[in-house]
mmCIF file of C-alpha atoms in Angstrom:
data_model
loop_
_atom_site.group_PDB
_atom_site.id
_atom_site.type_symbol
_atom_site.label_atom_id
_atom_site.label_comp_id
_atom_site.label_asym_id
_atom_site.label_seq_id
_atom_site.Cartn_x
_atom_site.Cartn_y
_atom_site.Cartn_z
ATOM 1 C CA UNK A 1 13.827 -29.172 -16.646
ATOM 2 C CA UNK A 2 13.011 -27.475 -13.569
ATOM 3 C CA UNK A 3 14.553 -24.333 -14.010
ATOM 4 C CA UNK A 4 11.902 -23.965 -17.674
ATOM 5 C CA UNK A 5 9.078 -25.232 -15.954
ATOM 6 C CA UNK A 6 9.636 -22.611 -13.104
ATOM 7 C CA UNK A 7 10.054 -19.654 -16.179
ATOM 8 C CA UNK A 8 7.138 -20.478 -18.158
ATOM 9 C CA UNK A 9 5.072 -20.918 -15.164
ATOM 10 C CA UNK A 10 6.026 -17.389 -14.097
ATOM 11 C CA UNK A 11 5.008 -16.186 -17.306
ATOM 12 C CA UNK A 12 1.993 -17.485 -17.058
ATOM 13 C CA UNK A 13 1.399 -16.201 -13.789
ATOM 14 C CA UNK A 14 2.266 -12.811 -15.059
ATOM 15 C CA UNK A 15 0.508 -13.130 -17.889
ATOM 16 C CA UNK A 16 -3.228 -14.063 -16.045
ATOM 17 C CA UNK A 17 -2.725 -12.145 -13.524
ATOM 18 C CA UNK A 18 -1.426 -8.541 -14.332
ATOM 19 C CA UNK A 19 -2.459 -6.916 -10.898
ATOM 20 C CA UNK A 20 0.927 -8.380 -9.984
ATOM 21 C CA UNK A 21 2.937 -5.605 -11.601
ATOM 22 C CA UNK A 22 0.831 -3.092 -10.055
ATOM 23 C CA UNK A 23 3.586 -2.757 -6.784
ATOM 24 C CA UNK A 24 6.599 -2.627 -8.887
ATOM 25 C CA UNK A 25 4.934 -0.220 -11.165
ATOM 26 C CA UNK A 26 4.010 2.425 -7.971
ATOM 27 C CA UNK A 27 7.682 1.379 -7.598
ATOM 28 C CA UNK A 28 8.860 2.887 -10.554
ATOM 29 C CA UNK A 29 6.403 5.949 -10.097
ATOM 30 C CA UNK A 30 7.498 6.468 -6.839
ATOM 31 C CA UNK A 31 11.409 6.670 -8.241
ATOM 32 C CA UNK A 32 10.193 8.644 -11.266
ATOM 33 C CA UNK A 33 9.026 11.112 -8.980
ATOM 34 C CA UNK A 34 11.757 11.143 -6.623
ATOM 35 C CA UNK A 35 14.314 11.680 -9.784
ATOM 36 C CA UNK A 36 12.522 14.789 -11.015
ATOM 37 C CA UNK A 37 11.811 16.060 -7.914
ATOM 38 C CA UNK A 38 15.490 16.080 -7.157
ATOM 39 C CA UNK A 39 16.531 17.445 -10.688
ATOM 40 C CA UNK A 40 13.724 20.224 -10.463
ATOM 41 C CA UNK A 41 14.949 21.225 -7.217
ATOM 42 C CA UNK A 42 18.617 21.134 -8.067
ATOM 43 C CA UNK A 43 18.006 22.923 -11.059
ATOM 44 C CA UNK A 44 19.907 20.191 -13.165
ATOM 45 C CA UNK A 45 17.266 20.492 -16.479
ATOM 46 C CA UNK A 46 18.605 23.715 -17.109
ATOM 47 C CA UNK A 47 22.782 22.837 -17.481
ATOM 48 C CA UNK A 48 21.620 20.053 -20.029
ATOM 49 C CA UNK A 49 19.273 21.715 -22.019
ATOM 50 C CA UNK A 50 21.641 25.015 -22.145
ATOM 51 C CA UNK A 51 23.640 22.814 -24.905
ATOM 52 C CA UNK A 52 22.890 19.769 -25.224
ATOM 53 C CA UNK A 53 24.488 19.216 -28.971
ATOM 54 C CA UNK A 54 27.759 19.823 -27.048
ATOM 55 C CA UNK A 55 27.123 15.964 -26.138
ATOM 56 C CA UNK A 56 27.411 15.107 -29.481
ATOM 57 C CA UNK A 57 30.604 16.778 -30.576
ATOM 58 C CA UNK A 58 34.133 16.039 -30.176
ATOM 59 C CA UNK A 59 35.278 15.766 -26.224
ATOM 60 C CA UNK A 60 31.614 16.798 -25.476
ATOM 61 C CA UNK A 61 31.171 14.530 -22.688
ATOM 62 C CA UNK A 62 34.407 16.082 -20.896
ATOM 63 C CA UNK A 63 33.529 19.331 -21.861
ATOM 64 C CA UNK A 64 29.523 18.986 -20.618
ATOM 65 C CA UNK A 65 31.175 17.953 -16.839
ATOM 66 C CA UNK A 66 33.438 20.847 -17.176
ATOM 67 C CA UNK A 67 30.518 22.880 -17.182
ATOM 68 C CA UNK A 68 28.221 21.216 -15.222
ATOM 69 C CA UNK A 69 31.381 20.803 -12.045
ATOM 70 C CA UNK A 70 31.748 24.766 -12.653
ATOM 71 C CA UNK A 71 27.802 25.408 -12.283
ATOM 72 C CA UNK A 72 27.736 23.790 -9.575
ATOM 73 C CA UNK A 73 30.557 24.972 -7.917
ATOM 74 C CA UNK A 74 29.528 28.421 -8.595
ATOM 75 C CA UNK A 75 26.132 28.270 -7.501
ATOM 76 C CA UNK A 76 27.211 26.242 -4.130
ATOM 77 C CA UNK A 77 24.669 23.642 -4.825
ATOM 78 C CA UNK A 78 26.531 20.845 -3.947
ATOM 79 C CA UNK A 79 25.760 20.321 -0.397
ATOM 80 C CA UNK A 80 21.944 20.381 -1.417
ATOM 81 C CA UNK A 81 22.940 18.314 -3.988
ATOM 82 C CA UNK A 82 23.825 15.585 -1.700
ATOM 83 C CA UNK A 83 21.729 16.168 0.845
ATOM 84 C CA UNK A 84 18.632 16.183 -1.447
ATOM 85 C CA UNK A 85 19.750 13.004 -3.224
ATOM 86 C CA UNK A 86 20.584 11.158 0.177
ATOM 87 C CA UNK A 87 16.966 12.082 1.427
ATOM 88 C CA UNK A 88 15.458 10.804 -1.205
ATOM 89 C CA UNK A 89 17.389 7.694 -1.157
ATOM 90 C CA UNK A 90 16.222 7.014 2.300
ATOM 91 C CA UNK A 91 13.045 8.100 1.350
ATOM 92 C CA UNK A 92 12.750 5.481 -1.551
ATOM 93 C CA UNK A 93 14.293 2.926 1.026
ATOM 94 C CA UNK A 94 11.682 3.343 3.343
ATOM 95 C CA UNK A 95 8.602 3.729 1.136
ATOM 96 C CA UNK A 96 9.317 0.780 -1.008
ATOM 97 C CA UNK A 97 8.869 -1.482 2.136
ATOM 98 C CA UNK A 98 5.443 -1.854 1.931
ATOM 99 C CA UNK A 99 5.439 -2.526 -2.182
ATOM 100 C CA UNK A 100 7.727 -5.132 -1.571
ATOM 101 C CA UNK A 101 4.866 -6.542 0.980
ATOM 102 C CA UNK A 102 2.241 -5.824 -0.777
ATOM 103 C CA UNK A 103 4.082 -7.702 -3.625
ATOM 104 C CA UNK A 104 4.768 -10.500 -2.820
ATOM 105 C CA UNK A 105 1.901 -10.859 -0.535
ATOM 106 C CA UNK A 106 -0.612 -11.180 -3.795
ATOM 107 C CA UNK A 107 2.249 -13.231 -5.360
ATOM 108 C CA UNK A 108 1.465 -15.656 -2.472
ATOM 109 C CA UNK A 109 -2.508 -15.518 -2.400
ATOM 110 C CA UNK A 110 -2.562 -16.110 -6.153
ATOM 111 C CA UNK A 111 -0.765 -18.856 -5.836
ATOM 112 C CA UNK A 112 -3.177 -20.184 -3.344
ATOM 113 C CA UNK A 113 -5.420 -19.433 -5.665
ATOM 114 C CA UNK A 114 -7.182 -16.010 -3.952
ATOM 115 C CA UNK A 115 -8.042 -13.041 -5.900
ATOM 116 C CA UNK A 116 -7.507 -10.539 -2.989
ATOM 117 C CA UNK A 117 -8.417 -6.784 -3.812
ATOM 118 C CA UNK A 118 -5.584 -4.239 -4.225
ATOM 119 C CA UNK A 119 -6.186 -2.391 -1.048
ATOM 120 C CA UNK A 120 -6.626 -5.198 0.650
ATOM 121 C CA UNK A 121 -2.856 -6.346 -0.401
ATOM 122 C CA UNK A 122 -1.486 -3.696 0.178
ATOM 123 C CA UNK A 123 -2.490 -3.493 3.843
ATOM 124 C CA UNK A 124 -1.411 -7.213 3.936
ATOM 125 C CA UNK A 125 1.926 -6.171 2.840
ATOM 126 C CA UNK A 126 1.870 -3.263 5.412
ATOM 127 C CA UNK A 127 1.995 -6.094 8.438
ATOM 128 C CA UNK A 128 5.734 -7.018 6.675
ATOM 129 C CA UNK A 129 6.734 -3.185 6.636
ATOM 130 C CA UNK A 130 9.225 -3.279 9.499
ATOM 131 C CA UNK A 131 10.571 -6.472 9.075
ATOM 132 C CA UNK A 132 11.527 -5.570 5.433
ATOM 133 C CA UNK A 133 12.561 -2.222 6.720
ATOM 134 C CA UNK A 134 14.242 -4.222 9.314
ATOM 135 C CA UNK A 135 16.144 -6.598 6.625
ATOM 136 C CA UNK A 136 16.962 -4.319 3.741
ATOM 137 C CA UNK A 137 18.999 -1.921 6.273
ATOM 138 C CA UNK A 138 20.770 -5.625 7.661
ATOM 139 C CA UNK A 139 21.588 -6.093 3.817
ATOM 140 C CA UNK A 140 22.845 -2.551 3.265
ATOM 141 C CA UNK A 141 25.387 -2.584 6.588
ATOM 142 C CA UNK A 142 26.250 -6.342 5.535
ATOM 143 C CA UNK A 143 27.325 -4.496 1.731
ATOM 144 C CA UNK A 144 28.957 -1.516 3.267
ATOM 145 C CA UNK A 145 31.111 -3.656 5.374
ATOM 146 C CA UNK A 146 32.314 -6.476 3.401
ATOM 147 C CA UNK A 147 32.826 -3.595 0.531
ATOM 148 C CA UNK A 148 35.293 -1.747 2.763
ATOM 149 C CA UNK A 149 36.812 -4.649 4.014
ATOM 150 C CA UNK A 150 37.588 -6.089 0.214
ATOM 151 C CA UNK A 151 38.589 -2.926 -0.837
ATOM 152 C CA UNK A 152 40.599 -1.517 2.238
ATOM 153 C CA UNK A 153 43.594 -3.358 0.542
ATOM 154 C CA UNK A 154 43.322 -1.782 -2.681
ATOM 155 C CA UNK A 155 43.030 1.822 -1.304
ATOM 156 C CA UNK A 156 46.308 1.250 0.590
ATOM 157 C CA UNK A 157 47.931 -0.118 -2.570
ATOM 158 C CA UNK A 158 47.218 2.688 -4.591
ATOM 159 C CA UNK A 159 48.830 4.739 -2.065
ATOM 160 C CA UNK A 160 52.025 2.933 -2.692
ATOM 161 C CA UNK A 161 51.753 1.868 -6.302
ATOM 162 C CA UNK A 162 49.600 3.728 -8.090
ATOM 163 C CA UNK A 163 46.115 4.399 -9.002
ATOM 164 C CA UNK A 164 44.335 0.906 -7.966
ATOM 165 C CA UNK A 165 40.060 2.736 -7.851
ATOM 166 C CA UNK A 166 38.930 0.393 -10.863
ATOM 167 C CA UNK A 167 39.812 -2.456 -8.585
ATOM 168 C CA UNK A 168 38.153 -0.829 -5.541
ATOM 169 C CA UNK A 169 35.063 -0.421 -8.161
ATOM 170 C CA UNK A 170 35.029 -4.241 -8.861
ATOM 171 C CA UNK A 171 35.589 -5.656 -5.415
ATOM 172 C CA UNK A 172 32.206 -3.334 -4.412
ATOM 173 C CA UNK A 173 30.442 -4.523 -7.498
ATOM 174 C CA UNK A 174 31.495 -8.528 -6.272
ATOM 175 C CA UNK A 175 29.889 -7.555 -3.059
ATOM 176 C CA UNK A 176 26.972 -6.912 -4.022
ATOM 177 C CA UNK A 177 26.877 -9.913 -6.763
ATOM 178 C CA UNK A 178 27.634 -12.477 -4.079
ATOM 179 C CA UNK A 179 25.089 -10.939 -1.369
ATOM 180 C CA UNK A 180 22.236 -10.809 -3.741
ATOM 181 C CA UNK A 181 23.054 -14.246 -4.837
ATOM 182 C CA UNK A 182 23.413 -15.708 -1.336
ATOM 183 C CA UNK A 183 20.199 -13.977 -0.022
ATOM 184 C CA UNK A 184 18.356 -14.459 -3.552
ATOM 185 C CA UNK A 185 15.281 -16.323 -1.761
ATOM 186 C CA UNK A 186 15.036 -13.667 1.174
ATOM 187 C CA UNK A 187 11.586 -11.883 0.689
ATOM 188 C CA UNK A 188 9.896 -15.566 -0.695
ATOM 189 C CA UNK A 189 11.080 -17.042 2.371
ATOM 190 C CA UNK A 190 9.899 -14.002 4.841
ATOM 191 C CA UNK A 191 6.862 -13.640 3.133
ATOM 192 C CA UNK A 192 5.670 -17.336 3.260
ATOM 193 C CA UNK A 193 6.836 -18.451 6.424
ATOM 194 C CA UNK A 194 6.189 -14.963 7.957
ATOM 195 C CA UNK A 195 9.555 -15.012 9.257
ATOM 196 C CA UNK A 196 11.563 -11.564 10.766
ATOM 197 C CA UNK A 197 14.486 -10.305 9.288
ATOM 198 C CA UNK A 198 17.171 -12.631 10.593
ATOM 199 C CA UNK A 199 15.151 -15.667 10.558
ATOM 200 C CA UNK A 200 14.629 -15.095 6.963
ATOM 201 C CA UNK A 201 18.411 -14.238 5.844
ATOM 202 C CA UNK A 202 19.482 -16.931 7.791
ATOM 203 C CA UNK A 203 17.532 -19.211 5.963
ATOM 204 C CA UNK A 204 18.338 -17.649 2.981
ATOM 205 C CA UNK A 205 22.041 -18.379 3.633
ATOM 206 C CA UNK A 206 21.186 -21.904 4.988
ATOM 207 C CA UNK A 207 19.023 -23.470 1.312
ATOM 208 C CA UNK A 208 22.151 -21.313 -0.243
ATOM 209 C CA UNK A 209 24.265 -23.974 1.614
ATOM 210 C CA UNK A 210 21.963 -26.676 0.736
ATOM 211 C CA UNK A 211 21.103 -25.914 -2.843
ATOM 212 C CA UNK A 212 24.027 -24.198 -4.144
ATOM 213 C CA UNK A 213 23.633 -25.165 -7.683
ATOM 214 C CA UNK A 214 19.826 -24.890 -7.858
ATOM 215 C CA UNK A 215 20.062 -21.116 -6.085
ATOM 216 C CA UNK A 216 23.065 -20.017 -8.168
ATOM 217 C CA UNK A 217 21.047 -21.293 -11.682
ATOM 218 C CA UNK A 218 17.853 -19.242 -10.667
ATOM 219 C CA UNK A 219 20.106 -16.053 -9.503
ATOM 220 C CA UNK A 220 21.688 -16.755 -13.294
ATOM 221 C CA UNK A 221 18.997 -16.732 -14.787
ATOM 222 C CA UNK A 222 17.186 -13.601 -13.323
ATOM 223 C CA UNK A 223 20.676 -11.671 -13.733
ATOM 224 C CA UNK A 224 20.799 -12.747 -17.654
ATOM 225 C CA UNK A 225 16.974 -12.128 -18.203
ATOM 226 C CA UNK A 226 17.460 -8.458 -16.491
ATOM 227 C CA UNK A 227 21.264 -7.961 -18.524
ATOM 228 C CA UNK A 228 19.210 -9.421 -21.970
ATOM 229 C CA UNK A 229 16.459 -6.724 -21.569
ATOM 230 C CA UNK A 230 18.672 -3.791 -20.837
ATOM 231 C CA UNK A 231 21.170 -5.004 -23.584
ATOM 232 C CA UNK A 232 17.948 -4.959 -25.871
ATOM 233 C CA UNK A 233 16.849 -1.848 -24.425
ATOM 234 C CA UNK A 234 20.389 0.165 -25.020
ATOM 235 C CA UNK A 235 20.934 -0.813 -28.702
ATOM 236 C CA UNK A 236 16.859 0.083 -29.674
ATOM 237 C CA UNK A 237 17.740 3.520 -27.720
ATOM 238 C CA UNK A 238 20.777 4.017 -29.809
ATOM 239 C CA UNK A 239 19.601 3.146 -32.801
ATOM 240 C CA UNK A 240 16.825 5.706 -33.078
ATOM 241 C CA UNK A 241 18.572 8.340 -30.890
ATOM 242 C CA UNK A 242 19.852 10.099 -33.419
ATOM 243 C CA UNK A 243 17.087 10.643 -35.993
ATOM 244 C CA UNK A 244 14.264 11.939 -32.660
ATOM 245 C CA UNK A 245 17.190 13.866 -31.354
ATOM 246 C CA UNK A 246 16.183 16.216 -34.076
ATOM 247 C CA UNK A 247 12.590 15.621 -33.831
ATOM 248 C CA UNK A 248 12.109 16.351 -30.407
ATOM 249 C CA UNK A 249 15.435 17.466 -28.448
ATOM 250 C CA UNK A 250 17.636 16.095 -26.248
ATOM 251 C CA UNK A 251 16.171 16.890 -22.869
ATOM 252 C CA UNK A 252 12.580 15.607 -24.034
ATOM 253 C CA UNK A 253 14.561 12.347 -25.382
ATOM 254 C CA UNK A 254 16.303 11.732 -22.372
ATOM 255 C CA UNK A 255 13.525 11.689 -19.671
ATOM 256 C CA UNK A 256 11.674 9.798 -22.062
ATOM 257 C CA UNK A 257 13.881 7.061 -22.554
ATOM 258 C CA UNK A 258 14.235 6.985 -18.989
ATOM 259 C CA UNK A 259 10.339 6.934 -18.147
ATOM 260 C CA UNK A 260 10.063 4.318 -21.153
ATOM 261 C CA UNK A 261 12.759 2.129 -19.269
ATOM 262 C CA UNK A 262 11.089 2.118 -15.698
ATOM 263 C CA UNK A 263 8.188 1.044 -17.278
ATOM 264 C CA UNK A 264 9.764 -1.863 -18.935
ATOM 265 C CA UNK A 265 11.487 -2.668 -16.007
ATOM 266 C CA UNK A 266 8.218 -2.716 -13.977
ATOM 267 C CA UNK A 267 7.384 -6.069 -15.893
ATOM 268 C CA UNK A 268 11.003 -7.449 -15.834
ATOM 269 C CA UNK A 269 10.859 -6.792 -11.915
ATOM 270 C CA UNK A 270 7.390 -8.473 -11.658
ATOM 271 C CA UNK A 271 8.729 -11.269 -13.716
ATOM 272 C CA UNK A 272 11.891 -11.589 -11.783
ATOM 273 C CA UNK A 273 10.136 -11.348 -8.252
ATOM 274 C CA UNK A 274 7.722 -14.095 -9.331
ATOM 275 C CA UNK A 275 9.828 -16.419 -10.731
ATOM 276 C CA UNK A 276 11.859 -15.898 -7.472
ATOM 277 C CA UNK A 277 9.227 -17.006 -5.434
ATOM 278 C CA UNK A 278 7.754 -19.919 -7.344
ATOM 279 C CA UNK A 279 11.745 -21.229 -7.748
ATOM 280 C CA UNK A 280 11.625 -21.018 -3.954
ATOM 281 C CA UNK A 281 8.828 -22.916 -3.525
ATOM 282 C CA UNK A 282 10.163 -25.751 -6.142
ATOM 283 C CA UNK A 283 12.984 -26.289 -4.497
ATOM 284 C CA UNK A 284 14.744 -29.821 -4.292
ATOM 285 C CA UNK A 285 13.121 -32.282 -1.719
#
């Protein structure tokens, strides 16, 4: 079956070749430092470690946002709040360009069988920086605007009939579902054909067309593998929360759970990204 042959040959790839989770894991570095620079500066360590048991006791999780909304409000830190986070979003956006260049440019030469140095890469990846740039904001206005559009209706609805936000929630979450399944082949595509940004999500949208069935299994299959791993993840976390709660505390626990799940993540993402690109290139003559 193709769909196996294409997994285990990912593997494999992954496996021989470990330089290949080298972008994603700057990746998750880069957002590691982005999320404690912005809790640092927003001082947010301090309202969970003040008391953190109260997490664990009855109505604790009500009565920790209590506290947290007042702090906030009384310290007028939510317009830095905001403003920090939406800088570093943007920041993340823009930086993460030339990872997801320099990624899936060595994904490509290995393939060809090259062995080009790291450096090297990531300068090759640097020639894709705007049209990535260039495609990822494309994405983001195509998300914003089908999102509003699918959930104007509910918003006026609950106006009339109700609270109607959980449906606003899904339609936004369907949005995103159905884009990333749609474009699921757009960086393989840009980065092998050196196409621009339109070229390459209107391709994407056009072997979508083609190979619905074949580009819906592989988006399955990357969406299960990434829901398996974080399913896996949660219940491990839980399961041992409790007894190094005690050992260590809660703050220390959290960010290292956190740090512990980027890092996993870097090799799910590696996987994922290869085994998007070698689907690509096996796809139905």
């Amino acid at each position: 079956m193709v769909f196996f042959e294409n997994l285990v040959k990912s593997g494999n790839l992954l496996k021989h070749n470990w330089r290949l989770a080298v972008p994603p894991f700057l990746n998750a570095l880069m957002g590691i430092g982005f999320a404690l620079i912005f809790i640092i500066m927003n001082d947010l360590i301090s309202l969970i470690g003040n008391d953190p048991s109260s997490l664990f006791t009855s109505g604790g999780i009500s009565s920790m946002a209590k506290k947290v909304s007042s702090v906030l409000i009384n310290q007028s830190q939510i317009v830095k709040i905001v403003s920090s986070l939406v800088g570093f979003v943007i920041a993340n956006f823009l930086a993460g360009a030339s990872l997801i260049g320099m990624e899936y440019s060595m994904i490509k030469d290995t393939l060809n069988n090259k062995k080009t140095p790291l450096i090297k890469s990531f300068l090759k990846g640097t020639k894709y920086y705007w049209k990535i740039v260039e495609m990822r904001a494309m994405v983001l206005i195509l998300i914003i605007t089908l999102s509003v559009l699918l959930s104007f209706p509910f918003f006026l609805l609950s106006r009339y009939f109700g609270e109607n936000s959980i449906y606003v929630l899904i339609s936004v979450i369907l949005v995103l579902l159905v884009i990333r399944l749609i474009l699921f082949f757009r960086y393989p595509i840009m980065i092998k054909n050196g196409f621009g940004a339109i070229p390459s999500l209107a391709r994407s949208m056009r072997v979508f067309k083609k190979y619905t069935i074949y580009v819906f299994t592989s988006w399955l299959i990357s969406m299960f593998i990434v829901f398996f791993v974080n399913l896996l993840f949660d219940f491990v976390r839980i399961s041992v929360t409790d007894y190094l709660y005690h050992m260590v505390g809660f703050v220390i626990l959290m960010i290292g759970f956190y740090i512990l799940k980027e890092l996993l993540m870097v090799l799910v993402n590696a996987f994922i990204d290869i085994f998007s690109y070698v689907s690509y290139l096996k796809l139905p003559k």
